[in-house]
Coordinates of N, CA and C in Angstrom, one line a residue:
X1 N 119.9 70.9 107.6 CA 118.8 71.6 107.0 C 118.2 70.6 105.9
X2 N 116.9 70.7 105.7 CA 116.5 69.7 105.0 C 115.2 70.5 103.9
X3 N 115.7 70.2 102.9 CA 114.1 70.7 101.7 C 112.7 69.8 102.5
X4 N 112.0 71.6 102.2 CA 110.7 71.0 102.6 C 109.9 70.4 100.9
X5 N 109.2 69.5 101.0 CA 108.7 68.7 100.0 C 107.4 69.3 99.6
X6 N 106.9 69.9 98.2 CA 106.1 70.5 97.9 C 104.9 70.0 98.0
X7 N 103.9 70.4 98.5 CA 102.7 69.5 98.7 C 101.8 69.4 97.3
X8 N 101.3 68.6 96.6 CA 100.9 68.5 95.3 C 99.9 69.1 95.1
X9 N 98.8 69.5 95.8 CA 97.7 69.9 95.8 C 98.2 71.4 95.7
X10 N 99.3 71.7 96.1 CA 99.9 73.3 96.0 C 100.4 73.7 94.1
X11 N 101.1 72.5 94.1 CA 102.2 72.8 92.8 C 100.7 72.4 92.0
X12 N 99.8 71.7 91.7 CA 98.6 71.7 90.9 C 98.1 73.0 90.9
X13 N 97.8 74.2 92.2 CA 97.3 74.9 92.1 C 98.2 76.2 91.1
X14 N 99.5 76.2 91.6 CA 100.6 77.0 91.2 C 100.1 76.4 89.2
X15 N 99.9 75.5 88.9 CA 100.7 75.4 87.6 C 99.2 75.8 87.0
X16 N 98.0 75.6 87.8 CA 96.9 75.8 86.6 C 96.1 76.0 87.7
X17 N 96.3 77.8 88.3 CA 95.1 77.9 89.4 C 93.2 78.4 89.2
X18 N 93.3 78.4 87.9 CA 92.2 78.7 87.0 C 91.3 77.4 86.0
X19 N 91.9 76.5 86.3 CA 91.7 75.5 85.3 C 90.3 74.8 86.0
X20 N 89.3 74.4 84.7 CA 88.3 74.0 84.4 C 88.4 72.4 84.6
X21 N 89.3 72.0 84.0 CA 89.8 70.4 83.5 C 89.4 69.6 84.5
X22 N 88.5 68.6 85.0 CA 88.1 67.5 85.9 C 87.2 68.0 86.6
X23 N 86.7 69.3 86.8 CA 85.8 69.6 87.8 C 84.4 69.5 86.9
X24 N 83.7 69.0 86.4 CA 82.5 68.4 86.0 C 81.3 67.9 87.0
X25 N 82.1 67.7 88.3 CA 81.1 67.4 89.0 C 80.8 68.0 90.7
X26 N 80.5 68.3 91.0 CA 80.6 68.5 92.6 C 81.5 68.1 93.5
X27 N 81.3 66.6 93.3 CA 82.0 65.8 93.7 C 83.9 66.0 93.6
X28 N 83.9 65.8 92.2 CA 85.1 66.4 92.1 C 86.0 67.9 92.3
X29 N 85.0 68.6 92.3 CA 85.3 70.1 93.1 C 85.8 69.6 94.8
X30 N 85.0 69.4 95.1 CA 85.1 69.1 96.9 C 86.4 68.3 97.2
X31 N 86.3 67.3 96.2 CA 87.8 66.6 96.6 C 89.0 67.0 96.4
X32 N 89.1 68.1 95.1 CA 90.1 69.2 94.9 C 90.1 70.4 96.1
X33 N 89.2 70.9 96.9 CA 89.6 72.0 97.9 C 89.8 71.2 99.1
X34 N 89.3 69.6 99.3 CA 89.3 69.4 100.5 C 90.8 69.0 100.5
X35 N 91.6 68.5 99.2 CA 92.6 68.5 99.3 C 93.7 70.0 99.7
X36 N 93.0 70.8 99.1 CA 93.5 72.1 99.5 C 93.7 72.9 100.9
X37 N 92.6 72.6 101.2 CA 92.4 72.5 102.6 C 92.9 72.1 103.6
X38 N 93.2 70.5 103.4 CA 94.4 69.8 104.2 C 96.2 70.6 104.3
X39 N 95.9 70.9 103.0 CA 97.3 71.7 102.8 C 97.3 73.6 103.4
X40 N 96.5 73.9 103.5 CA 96.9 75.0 104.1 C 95.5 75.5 105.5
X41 N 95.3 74.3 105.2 CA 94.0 74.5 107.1 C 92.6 75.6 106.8
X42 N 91.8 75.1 107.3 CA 90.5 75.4 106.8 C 90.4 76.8 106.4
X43 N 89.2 76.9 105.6 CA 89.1 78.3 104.4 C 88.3 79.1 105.8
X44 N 88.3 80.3 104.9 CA 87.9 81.3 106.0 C 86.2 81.0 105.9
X45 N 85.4 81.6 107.1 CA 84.1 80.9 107.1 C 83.8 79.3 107.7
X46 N 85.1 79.2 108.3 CA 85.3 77.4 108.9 C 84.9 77.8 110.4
X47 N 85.6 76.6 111.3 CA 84.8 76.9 112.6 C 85.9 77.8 113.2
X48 N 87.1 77.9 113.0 CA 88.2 79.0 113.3 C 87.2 80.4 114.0
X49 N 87.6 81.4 114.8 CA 87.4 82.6 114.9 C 88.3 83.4 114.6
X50 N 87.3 84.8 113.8 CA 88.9 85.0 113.6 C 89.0 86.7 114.5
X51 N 89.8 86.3 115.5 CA 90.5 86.6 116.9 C 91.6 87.3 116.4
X52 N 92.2 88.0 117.1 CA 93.6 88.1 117.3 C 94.4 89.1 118.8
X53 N 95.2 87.7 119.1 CA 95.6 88.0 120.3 C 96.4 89.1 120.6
X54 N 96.5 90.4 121.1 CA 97.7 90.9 121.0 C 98.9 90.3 122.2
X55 N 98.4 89.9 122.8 CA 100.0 89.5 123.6 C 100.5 88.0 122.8
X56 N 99.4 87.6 122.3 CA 100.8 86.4 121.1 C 101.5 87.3 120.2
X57 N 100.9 88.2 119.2 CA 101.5 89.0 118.7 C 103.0 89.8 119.2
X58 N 102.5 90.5 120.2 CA 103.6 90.8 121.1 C 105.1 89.7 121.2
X59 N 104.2 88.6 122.1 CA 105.3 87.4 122.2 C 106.2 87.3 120.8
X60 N 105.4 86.7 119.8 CA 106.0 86.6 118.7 C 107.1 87.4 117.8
X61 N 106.4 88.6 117.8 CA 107.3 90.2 117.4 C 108.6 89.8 118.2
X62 N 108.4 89.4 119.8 CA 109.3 89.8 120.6 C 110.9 88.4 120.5
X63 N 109.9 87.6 119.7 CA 110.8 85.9 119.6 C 111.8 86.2 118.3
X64 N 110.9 86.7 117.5 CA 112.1 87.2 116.4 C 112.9 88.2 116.2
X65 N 112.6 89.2 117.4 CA 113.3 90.4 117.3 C 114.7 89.8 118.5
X66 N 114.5 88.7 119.3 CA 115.6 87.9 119.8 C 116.2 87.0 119.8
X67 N 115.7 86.3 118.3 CA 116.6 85.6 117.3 C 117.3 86.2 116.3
X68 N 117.0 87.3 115.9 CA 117.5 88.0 115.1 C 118.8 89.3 115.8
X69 N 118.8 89.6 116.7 CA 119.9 89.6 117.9 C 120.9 89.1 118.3
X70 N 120.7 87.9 118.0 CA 121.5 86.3 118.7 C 122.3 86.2 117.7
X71 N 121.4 86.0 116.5 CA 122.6 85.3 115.0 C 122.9 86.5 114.7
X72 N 123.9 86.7 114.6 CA 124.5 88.1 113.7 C 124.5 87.4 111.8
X73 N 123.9 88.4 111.4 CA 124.0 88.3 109.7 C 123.2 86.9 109.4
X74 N 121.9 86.8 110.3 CA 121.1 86.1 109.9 C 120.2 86.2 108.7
X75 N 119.9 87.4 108.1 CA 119.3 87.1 107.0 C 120.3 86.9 105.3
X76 N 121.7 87.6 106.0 CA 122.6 87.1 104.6 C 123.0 85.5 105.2
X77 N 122.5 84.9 106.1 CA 122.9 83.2 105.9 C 121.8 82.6 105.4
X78 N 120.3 83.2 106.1 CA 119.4 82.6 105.2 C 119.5 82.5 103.4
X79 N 119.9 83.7 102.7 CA 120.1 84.1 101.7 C 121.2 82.7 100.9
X80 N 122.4 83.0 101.6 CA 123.0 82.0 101.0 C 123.0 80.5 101.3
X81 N 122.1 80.0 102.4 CA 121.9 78.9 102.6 C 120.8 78.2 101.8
X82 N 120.0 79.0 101.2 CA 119.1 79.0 100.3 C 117.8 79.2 101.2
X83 N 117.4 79.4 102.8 CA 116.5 79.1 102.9 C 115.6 80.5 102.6
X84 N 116.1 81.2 102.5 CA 114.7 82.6 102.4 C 114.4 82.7 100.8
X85 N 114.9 82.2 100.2 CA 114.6 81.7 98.3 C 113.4 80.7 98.6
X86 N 113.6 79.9 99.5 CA 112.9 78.4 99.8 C 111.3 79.1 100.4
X87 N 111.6 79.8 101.4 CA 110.2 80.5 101.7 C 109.3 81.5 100.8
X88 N 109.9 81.9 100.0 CA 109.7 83.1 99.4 C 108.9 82.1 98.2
X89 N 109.3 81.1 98.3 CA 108.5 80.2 97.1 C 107.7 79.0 97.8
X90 N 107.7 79.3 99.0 CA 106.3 79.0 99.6 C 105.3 79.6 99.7
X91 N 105.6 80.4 100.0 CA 104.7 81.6 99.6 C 103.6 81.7 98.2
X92 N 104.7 81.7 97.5 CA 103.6 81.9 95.4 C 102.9 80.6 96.4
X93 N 103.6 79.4 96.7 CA 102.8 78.5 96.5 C 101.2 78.6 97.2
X94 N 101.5 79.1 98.5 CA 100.3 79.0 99.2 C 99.5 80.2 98.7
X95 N 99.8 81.6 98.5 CA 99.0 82.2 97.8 C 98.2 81.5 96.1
X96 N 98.9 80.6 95.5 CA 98.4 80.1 94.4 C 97.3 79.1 95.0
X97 N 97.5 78.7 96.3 CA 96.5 77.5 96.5 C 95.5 78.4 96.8
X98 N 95.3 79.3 98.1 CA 94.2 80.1 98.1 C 93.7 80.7 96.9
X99 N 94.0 81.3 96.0 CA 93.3 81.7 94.6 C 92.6 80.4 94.1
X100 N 93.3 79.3 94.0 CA 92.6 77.7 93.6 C 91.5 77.7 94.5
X101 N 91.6 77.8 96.1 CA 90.5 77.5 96.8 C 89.0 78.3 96.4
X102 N 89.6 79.9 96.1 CA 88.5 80.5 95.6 C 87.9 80.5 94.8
X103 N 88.5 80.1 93.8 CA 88.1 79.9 92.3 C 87.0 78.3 92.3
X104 N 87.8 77.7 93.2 CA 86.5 75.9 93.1 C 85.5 76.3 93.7
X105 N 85.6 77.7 95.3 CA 84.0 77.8 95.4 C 83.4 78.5 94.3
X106 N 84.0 79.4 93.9 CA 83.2 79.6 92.3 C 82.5 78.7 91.8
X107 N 83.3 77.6 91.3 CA 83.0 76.6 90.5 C 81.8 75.7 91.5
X108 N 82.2 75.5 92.7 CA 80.6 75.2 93.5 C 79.8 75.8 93.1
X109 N 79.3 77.1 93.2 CA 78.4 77.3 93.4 C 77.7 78.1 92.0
X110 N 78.8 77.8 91.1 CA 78.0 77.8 89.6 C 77.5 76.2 89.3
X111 N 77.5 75.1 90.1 CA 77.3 74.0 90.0 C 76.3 73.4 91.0
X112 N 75.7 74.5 91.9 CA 75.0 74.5 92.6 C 75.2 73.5 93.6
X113 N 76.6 73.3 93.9 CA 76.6 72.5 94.9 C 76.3 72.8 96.3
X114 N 76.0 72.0 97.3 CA 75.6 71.8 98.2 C 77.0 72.6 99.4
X115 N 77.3 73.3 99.7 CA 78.2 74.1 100.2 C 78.0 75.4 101.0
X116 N 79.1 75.5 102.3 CA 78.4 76.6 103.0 C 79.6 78.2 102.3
X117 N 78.7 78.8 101.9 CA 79.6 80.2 101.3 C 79.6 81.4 102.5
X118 N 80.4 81.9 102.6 CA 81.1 82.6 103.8 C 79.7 84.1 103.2
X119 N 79.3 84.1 104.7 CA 78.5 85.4 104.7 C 79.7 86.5 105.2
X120 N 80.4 87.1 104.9 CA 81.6 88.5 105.1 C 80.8 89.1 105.7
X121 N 79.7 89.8 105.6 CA 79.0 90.8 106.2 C 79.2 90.5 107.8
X122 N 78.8 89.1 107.8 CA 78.7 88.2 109.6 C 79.6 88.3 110.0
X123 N 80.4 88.4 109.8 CA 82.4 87.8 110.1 C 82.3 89.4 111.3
X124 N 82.7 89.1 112.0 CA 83.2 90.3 112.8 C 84.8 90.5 112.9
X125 N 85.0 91.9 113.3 CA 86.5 91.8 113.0 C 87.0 92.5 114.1
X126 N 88.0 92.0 114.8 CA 88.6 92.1 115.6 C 89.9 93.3 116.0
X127 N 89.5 94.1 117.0 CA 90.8 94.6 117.1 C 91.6 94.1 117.8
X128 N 92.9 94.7 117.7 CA 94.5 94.3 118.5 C 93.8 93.7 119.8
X129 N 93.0 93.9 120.7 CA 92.9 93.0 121.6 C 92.3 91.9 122.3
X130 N 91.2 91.6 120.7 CA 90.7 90.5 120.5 C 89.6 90.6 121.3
X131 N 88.7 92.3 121.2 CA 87.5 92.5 121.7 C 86.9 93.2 120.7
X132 N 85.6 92.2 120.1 CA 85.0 92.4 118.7 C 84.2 93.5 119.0
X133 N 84.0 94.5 117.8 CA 82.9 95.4 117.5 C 82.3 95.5 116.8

């Protein structure tokens, strides 16, 4: 088992996901979410659809409900192996980065930068079997 390595652009968001400090310019906004971005894959309103398959779903439901089968007392090994502590604080992390990502488009677009902002209204939403309405 090996520690996964905190990505910086994460632990900056985690320590000051509100902070003002260096964004003065456009420029420097963009290069903070694009960093952000790289770290957790494009913001919503990117070229992604947002789909959802149900037979991956299925599949997937069906991969852990047969790993979890297999290892007997797999979540008290995660527990003491340290890894479900280890996820659980990947987590704050990546939810702290998304609040950072939201907060810089803020900061675009009080800065009038040049940026495309997600129309929600447009977004269509998908049911379980990935036939929009």
């Amino acid at each position: 088992m090996t520690k996964r390595e905190i990505p910086a652009a994460l632990q900056r968001a985690l320590d000051a996901p509100y902070s003002l400090e260096g964004l003065d310019s456009c420029d420097a906004a963009h290069a903070e979410r694009a960093a952000l971005d790289e770290v957790l894959g494009p913001d919503i309103g990117g070229a992604q659809a947002l789909r959802e398959s149900r037979a991956a779903k299925l599949a997937q439901a069906g991969g852990r409900t047969l790993v979890n089968s297999i290892i007997p007392f797999r979540g008290l090994i995660r527990e003491i192996s340290g890894a479900a502590p280890a996820d659980r604080r990947m987590e704050v992390l990546v939810d702290a980065g998304h609040a950072r990502r939201g907060f810089l488009r803020g900061v675009e677009a009080k800065l009038h930068c040049d940026v495309t902002i997600v129309d929600l209204a447009r977004i269509e939403t998908a049911d379980v079997t990935g036939a929009s309405h």
